[in-house]
Coordinates of C-alpha atoms in Angstrom, one line a residue:
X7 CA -56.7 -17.8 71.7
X8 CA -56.6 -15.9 68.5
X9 CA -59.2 -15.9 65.7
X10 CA -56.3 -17.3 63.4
X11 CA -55.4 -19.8 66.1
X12 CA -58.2 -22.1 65.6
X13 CA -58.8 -25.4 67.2
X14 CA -60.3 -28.0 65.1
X15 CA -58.5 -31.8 64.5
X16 CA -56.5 -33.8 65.9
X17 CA -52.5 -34.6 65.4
X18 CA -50.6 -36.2 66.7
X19 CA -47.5 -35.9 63.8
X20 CA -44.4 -33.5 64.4
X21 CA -44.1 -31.0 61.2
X22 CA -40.6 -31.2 59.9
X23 CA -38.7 -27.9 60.2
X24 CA -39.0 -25.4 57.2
X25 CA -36.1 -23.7 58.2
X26 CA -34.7 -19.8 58.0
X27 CA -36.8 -18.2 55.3
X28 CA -35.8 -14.7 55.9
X29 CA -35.1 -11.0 54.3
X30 CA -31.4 -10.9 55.7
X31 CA -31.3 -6.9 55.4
X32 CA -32.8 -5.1 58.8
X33 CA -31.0 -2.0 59.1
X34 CA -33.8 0.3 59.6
X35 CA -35.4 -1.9 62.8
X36 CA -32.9 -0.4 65.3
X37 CA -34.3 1.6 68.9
X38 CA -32.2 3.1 71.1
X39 CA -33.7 3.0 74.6
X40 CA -32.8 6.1 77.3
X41 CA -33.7 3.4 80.5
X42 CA -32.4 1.1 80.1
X43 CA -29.3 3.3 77.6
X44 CA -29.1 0.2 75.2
X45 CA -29.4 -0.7 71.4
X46 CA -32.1 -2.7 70.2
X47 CA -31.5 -4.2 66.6
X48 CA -33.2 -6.9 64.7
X49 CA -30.6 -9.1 62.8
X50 CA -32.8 -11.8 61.4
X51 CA -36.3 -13.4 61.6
X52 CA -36.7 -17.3 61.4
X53 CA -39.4 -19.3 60.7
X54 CA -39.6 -23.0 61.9
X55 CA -42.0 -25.5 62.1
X56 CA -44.1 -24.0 65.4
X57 CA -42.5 -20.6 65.7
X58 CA -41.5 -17.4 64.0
X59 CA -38.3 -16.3 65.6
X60 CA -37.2 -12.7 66.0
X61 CA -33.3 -12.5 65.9
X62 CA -32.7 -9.2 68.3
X63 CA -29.0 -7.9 69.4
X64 CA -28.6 -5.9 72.6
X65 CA -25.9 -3.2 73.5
X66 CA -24.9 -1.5 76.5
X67 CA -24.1 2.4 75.5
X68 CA -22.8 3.3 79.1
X69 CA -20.5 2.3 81.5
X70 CA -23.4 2.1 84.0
X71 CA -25.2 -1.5 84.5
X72 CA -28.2 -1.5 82.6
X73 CA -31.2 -4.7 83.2
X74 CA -34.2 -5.4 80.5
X75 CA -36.7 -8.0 79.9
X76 CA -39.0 -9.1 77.1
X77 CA -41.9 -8.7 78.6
X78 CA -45.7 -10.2 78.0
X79 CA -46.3 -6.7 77.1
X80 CA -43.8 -7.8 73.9
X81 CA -46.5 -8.5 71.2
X82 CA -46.9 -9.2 67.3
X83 CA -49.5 -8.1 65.1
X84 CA -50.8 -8.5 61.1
X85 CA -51.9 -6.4 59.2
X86 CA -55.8 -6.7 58.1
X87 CA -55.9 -9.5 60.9
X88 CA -57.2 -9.1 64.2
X89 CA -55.7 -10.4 67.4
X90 CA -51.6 -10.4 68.7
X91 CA -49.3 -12.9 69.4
X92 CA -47.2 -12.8 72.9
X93 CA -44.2 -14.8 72.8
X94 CA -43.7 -17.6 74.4
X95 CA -39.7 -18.2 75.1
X96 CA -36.7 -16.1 75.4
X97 CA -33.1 -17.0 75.2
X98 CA -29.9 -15.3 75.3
X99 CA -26.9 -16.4 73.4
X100 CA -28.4 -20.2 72.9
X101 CA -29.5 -20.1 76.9
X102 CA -33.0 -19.7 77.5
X103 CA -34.3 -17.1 80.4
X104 CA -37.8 -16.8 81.9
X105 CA -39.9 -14.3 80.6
X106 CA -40.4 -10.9 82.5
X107 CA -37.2 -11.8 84.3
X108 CA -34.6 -9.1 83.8
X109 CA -31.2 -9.5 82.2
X110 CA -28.3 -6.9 83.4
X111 CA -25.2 -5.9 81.6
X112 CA -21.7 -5.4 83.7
X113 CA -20.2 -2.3 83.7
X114 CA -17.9 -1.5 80.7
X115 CA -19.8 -3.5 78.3
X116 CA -20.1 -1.1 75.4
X117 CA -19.7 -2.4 72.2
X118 CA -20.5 -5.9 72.9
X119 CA -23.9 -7.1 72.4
X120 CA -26.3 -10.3 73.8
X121 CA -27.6 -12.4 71.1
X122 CA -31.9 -12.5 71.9
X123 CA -34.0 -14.9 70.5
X124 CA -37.5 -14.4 70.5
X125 CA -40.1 -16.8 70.2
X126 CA -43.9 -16.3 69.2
X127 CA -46.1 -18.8 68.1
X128 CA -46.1 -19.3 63.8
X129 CA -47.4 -16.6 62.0
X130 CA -50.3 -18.0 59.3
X131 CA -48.6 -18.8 56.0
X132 CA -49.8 -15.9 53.7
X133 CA -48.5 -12.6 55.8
X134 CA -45.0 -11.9 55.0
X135 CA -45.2 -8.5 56.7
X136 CA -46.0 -8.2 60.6
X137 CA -45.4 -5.8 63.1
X138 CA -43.6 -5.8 66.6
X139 CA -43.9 -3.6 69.5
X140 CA -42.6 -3.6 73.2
X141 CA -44.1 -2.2 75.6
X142 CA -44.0 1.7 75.0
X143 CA -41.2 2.1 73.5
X144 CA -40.3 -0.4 70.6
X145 CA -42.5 0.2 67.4
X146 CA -41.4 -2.0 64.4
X147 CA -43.8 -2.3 61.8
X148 CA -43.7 -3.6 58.1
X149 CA -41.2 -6.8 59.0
X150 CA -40.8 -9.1 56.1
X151 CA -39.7 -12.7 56.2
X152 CA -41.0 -15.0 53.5
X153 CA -43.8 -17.0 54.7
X154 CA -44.3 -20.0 52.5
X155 CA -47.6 -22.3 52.1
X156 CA -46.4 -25.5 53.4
X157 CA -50.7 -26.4 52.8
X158 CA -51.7 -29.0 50.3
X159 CA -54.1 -27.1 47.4
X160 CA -56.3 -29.2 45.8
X161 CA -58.6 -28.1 42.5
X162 CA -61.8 -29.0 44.3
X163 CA -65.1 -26.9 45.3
X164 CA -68.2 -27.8 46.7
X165 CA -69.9 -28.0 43.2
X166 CA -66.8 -30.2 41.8
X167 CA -67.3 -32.3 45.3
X168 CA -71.1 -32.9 44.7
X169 CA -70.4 -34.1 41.1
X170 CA -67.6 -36.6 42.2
X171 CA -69.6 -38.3 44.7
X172 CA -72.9 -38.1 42.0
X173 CA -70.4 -40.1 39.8
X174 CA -68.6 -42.6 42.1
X175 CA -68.6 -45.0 45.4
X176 CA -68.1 -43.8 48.6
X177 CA -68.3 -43.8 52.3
X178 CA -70.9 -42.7 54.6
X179 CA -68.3 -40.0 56.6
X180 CA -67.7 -38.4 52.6
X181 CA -69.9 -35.7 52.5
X182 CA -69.9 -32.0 53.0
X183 CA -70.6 -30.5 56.1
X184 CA -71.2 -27.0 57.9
X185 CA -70.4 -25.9 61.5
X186 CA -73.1 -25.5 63.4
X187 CA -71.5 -25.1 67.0
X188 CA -68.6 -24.8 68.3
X189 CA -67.8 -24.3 72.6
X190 CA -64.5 -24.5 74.7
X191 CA -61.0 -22.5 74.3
X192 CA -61.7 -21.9 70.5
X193 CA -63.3 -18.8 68.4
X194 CA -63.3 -20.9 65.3
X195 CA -65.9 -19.4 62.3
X196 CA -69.6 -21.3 62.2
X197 CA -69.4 -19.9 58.7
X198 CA -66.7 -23.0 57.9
X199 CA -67.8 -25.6 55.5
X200 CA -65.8 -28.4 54.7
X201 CA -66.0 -31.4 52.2
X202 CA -64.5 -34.8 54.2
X203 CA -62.8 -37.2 51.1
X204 CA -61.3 -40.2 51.5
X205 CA -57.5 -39.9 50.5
X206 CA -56.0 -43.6 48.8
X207 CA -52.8 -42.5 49.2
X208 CA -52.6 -41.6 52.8
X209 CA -55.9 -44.3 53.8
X210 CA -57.6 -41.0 55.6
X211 CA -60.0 -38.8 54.9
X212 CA -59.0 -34.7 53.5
X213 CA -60.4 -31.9 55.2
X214 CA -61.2 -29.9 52.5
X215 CA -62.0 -26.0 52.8
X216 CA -64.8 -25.2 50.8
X217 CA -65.8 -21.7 51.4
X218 CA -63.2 -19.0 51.9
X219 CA -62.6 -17.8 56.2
X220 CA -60.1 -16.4 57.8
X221 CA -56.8 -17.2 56.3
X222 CA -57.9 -20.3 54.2
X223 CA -58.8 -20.1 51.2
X224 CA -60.9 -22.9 48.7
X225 CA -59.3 -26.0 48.1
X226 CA -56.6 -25.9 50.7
X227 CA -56.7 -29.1 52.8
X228 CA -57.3 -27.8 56.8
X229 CA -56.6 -31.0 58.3
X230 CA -57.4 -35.0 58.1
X231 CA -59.4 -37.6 59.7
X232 CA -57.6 -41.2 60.4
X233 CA -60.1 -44.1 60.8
X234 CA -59.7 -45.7 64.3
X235 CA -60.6 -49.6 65.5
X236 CA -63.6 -48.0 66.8
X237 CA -67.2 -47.5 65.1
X238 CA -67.6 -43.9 64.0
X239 CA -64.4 -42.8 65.8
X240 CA -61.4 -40.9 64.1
X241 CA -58.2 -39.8 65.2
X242 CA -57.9 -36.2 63.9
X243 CA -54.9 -33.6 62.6
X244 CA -55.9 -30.3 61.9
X245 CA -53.4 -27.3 61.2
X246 CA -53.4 -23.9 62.9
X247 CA -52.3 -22.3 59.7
X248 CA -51.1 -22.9 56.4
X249 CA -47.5 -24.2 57.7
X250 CA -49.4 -27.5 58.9
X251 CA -48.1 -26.6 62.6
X252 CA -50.7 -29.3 64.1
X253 CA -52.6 -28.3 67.5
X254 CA -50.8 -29.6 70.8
X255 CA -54.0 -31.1 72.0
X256 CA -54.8 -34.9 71.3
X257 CA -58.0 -34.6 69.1
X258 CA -60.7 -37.3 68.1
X259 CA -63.4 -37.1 65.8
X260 CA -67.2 -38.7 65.9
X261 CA -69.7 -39.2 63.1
X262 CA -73.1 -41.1 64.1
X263 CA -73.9 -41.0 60.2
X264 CA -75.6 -37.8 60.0
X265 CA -73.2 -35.5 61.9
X266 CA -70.1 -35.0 63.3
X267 CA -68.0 -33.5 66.2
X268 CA -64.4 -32.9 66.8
X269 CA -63.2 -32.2 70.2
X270 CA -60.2 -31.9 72.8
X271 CA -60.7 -31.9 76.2
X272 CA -61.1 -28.1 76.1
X273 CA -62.8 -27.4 72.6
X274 CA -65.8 -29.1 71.0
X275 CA -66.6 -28.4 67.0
X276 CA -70.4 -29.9 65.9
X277 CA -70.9 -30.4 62.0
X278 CA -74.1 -31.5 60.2
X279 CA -73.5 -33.3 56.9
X280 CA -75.7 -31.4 54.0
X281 CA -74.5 -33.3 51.0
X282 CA -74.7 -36.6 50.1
X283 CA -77.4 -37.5 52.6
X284 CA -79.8 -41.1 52.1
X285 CA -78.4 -44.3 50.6
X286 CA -74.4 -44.9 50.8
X287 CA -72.5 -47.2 48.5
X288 CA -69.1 -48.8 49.0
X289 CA -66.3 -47.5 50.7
X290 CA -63.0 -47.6 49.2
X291 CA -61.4 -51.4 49.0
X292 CA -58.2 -50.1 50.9
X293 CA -60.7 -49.7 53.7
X294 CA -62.2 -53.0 53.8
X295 CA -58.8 -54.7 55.7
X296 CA -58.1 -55.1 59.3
X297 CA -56.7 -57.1 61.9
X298 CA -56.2 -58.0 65.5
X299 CA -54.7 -60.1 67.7
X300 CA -56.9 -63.3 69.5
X301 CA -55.7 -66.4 71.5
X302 CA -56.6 -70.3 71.9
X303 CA -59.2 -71.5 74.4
X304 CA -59.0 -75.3 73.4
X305 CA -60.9 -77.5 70.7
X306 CA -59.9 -75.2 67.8
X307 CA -61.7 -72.4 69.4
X308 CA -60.4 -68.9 70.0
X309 CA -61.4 -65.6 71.5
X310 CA -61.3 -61.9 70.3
X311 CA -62.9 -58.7 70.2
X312 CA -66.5 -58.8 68.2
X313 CA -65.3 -55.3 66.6
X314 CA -62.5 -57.6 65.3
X315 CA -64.4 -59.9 64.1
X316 CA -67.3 -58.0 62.7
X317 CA -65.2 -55.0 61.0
X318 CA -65.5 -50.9 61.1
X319 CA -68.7 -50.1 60.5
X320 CA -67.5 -47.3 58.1
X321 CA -66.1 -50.6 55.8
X322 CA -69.9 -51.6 53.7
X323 CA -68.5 -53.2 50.7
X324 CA -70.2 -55.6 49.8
X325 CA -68.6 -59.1 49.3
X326 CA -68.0 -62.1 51.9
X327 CA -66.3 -61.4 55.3
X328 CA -62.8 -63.3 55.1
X329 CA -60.8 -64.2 58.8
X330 CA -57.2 -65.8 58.6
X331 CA -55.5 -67.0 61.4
X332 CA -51.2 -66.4 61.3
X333 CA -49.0 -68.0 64.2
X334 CA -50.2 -71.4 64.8
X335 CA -47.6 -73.0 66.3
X336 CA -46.0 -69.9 65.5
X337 CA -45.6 -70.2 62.1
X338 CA -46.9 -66.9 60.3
X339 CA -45.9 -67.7 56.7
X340 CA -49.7 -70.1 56.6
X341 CA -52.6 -68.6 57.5
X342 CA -56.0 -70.8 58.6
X343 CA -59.6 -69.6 57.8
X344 CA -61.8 -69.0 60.7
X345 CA -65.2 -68.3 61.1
X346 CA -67.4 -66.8 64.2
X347 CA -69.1 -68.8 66.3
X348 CA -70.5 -66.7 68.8
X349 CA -70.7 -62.7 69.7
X350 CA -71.2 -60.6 72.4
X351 CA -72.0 -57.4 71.0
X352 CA -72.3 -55.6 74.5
X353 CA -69.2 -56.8 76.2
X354 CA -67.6 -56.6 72.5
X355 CA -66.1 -60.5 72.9
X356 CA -66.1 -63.2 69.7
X357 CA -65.3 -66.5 69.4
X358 CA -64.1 -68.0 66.4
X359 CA -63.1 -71.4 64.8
X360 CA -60.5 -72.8 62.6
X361 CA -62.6 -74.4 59.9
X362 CA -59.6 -75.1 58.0
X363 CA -58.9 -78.8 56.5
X364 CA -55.2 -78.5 57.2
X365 CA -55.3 -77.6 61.5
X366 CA -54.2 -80.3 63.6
X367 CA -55.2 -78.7 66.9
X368 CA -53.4 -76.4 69.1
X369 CA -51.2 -78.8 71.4
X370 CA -51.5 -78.5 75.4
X371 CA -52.6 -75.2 76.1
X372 CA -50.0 -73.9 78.9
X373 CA -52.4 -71.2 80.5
X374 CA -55.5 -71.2 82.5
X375 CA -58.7 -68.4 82.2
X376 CA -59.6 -67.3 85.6
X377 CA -63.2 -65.6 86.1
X378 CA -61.6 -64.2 89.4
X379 CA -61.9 -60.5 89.9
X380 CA -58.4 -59.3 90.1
X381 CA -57.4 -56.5 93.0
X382 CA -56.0 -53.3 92.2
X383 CA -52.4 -53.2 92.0
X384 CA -51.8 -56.7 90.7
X385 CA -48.8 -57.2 88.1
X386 CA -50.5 -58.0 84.6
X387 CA -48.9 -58.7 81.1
X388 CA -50.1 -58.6 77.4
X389 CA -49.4 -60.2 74.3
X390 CA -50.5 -59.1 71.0
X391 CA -49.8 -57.6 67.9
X392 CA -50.2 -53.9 67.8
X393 CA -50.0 -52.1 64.0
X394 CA -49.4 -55.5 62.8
X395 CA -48.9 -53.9 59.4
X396 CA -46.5 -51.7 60.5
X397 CA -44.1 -53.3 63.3
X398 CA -44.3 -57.1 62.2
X399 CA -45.9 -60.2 63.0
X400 CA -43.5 -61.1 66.0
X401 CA -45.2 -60.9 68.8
X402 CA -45.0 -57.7 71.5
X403 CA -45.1 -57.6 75.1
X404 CA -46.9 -54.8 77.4
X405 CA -46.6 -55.3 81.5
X406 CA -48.0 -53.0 84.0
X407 CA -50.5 -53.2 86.4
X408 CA -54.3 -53.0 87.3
X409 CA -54.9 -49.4 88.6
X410 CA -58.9 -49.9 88.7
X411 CA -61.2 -52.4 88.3
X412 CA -63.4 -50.8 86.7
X413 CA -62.9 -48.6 83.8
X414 CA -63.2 -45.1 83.2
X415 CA -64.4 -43.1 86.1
X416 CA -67.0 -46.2 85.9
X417 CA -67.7 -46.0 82.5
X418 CA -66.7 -49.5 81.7
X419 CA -68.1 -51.5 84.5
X420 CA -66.8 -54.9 82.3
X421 CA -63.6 -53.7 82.3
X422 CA -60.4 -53.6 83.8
X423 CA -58.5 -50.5 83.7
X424 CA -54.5 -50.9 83.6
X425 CA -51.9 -49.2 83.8
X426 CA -49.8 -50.8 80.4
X427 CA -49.9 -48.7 77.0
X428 CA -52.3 -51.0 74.4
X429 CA -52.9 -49.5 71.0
X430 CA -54.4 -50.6 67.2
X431 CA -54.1 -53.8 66.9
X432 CA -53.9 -55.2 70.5
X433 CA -57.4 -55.7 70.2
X434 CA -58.8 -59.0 71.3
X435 CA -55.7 -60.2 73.1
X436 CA -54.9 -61.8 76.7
X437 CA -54.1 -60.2 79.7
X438 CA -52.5 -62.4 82.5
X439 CA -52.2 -62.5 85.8
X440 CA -48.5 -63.2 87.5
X441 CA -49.2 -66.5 87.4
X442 CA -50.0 -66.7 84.0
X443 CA -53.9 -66.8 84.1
X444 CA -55.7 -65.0 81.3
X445 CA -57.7 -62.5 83.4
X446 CA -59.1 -60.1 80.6
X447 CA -59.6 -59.5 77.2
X448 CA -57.4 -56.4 75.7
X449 CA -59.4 -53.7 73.9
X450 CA -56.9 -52.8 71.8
X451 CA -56.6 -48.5 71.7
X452 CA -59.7 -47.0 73.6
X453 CA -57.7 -44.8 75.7
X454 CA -55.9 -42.6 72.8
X455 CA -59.3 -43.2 70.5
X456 CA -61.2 -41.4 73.5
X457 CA -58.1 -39.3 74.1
X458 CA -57.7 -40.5 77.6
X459 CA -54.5 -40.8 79.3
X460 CA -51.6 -42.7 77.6
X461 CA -50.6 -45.7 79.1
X462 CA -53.5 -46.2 80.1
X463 CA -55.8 -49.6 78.8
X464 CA -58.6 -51.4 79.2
X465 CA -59.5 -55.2 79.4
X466 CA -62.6 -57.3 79.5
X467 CA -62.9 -59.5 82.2
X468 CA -63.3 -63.0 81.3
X469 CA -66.2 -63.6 84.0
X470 CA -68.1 -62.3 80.6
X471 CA -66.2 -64.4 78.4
X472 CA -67.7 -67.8 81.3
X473 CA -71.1 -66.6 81.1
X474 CA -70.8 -66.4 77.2
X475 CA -69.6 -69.6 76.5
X476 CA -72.0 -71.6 79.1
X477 CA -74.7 -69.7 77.4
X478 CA -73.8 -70.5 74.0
X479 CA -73.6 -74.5 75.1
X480 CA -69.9 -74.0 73.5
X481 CA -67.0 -77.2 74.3
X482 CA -64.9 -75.3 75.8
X483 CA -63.0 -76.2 79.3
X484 CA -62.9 -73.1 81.7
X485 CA -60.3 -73.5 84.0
X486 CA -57.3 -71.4 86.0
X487 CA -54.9 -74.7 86.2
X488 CA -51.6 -73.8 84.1
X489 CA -48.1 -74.9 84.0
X490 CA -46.5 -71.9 84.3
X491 CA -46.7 -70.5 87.1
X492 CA -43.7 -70.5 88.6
X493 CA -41.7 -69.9 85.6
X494 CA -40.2 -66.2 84.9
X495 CA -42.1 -63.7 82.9
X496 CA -39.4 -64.7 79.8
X497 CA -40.1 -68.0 80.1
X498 CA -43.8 -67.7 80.2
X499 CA -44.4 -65.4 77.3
X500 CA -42.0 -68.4 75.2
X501 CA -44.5 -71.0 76.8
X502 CA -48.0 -69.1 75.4
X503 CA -46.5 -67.0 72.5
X504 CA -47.7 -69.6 69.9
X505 CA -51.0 -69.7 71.4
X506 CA -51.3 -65.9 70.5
X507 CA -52.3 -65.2 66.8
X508 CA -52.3 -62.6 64.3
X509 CA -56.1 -62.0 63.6
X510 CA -56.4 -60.6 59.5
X511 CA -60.0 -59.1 58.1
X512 CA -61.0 -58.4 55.1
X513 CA -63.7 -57.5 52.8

């Protein structure tokens, strides 16, 4: 990987296209090759949102048939930057061919030419001029095409940082911090220093470059951190260069309060944090607001996940903990106040109550809670309400089935692991059986927070949730009769939908 090719965050978002930014006039960029006897002329140079694009047209100037290829040998360079780019896709007229695989003209083709695009990965924003060579024989140098900075500046430096966070509330990931390691499939600087800022109008934290390195300069914004259901965990974006082309890896991000690290599964960055260090105030209020998903269980009692319940740890404002209940008896327009009742901070399991005046009980509950251990294979379902804030309060169905039973590689021995795609928000919700047993208890996005494989989730088994309850002398019936097992899978998820709810924090 090149210097300027660094790997760093996370990102997961696709970079709209900036389109053709190029000098239209090549004339002088044209080689006339012996073997094969052909014309090589650069028409054009494209930049889009991953690749800069050389435009080449190909003659025959005999009646003899002549082959080529662009080959790995076919490489771009930058001035006052070390490293080349090899390209990484060839086509021909709009068709794409393999790379090292030759091309032949017919006899008699002179004076008609092959269209050749060729694709290299995005040069940095910043060089306008590069250079492209071909084996031994093609030498272009000095190519313009205008390279704009698609990279949000800011106005801020590490002295400006300091005195904002001297001067106002903020969260304990805010800080400035200095690379210290870095390992894996990356040549990143460990001169970079960066200042993490929470960002109101995009609810993640700015990467913030804060000494000058390779290509970046002071003030430019390198990348973001997005604040995941977990404690300490972010997803991560982070740019290769200045046209915000984002890294093809899945990338996470850790801080244990003094540190962090940002990894893929082939790169690893460590960070210590230098500035503010000690005593943290209040994060920002747009941080303090979450929400999950948790079901009935009888008696006005209900069960989620205690990281639902309790909040991101990375949310300290102070203030009283509020939980609202939506969707009893389906009905998301009122919302009922709740309170916890008992945690398991291990097994990550709550169990609330509606201590509201106006809840008349939940009606017959149509589904068991089986403390069975399910076999591998077995057809599961789950009901929640993933990015509530984002695709609705009606309810959302996942089905798949269990692929281990334990999670992980073993990892999560209180887990099941399925094979069903759970994300934000699907935290604390049932999983059922076929028959229409609750069997586990979702935890809503580990996989992509721990950038596993997608469709891939996890699911506490209820055995915990038993032992839990008859240890917390709770009234709550435990058993695996239902009235819905031989319905369909339609008509069951109409029979428990309203026994589902919408699960809103705040603080």
């Amino acid at each position: 990987m090149q210097k300027w090719s660094l790997l760093f965050f996370a990102v997961l978002m696709n970079i709209c296209s900036v389109g053709s930014l190029a000098q239209r006039n090549y004339g002088s960029f044209v080689f006339h090759s012996k073997k094969p006897k052909l014309d090589w002329k650069l028409q054009d140079v494209e930049h889009t949102d991953q690749h800069t694009v050389l435009v080449i047209d190909i003659y025959s100037l005999d009646n003899n048939e002549n082959c080529f290829a662009f080959y790995q040998s076919s490489y771009i360079t930058l001035n006052n930057l070390s490293g080349a780019l090899r390209p990484v896709k060839w086509t021909i007229n709009g068709t794409e061919r393999p790379l090292d695989d030759p091309r032949c003209f017919f006899k008699n083709s002179k004076g008609k030419y092959l269209r050749n695009k060729l694709y290299f990965p995005r040069i940095p924003v910043g060089y306008d001029y590069f250079n492209f060579y071909m084996r031994d024989f093609i030498s272009w140098k000095n190519i313009y095409a205008k390279n704009a900075n698609a990279t949000r500046q800011t106005n801020y430096t590490e002295q400006s940082l300091r005195e904002h966070w001297n001067e106002s509330v903020f969260s304990p990931i805010e800080g400035i911090y200095q690379c210290i390691k870095v390992s894996g499939e990356t040549k990143m600087s460990r001169s970079m220093r960066l200042g993490i800022m929470y960002n109101k109008e995009t609810s993640a934290y700015d990467a913030i470059v804060i000494n000058a390195h390779d290509f970046w300069s002071i003030g430019e914004v390198i990348g973001e951190l997005v604040p995941a259901e977990r404690e300490g965990l972010f997803k991560a974006n982070y740019w290769l260069n200045r046209n915000k082309v984002p890294v093809e890896s899945r990338l996470f991000a850790a801080f244990n309060g003094t540190g962090m690290a940002i990894a893929t599964d082939k790169a690893r960055a460590e960070f210590v944090k230098l500035y503010p260090v000690g005593n943290y105030d209040e994060t920002p209020s747009a941080r303090c607001k979450w929400s999950g998903t948790g079901w009935a269980i009888g008696n006005g009692y209900l069960v989620t996940n205690n990281h639902v319940a309790e909040g991101p740890k990375n949310c300290v404002a102070e203030g009283t903990r509020t939980i609202t209940v939506y969707g009893i008896d389906g009905n998301f327009n009122v919302g009922y106040s709740a309170e916890v009742v008992s945690t398991d901070k291990v097994n990550d399991i709550a169990i609330l109550k509606i201590n509201d005046n106006r809840f008349q009980g939940y009606g017959t509950i149509p589904y068991g809670v089986s403390a069975r251990v399910a076999d591998v294979g077995e057809d599961v379902f789950v009901l929640g309400f993933p990015l509530g804030n984002v695709l609705g309060d009606e309810i959302k169905l996942t089905n798949g089935i269990i692929n281990s039973r334990t999670g992980g590689a073993n990892l999560f021995p209180n887990c099941y692991q399925i094979q069903a795609p759970i994300t934000n928000g699907n935290s604390g919700g049932p999983m059922f059986d076929s028959k229409g047993n609750v069997i586990g208890i979702v935890v809503g996005g580990l996989n992509k927070e721990l950038n596993l494989a997608e469709n891939v989730g996890y699911a506490i088994k209820t055995s915990y949730l038993k032992i839990m309850i008859e240890s917390a002398s709770l009234p709550i019936s435990f058993s695996d009769k239902n009235s819905i097992s031989n319905l369909s899978l339609p008509e069951k998820v109409k029979r428990v939908k309203n026994f589902v709810f919408y699960i809103e924090c705040s603080k």
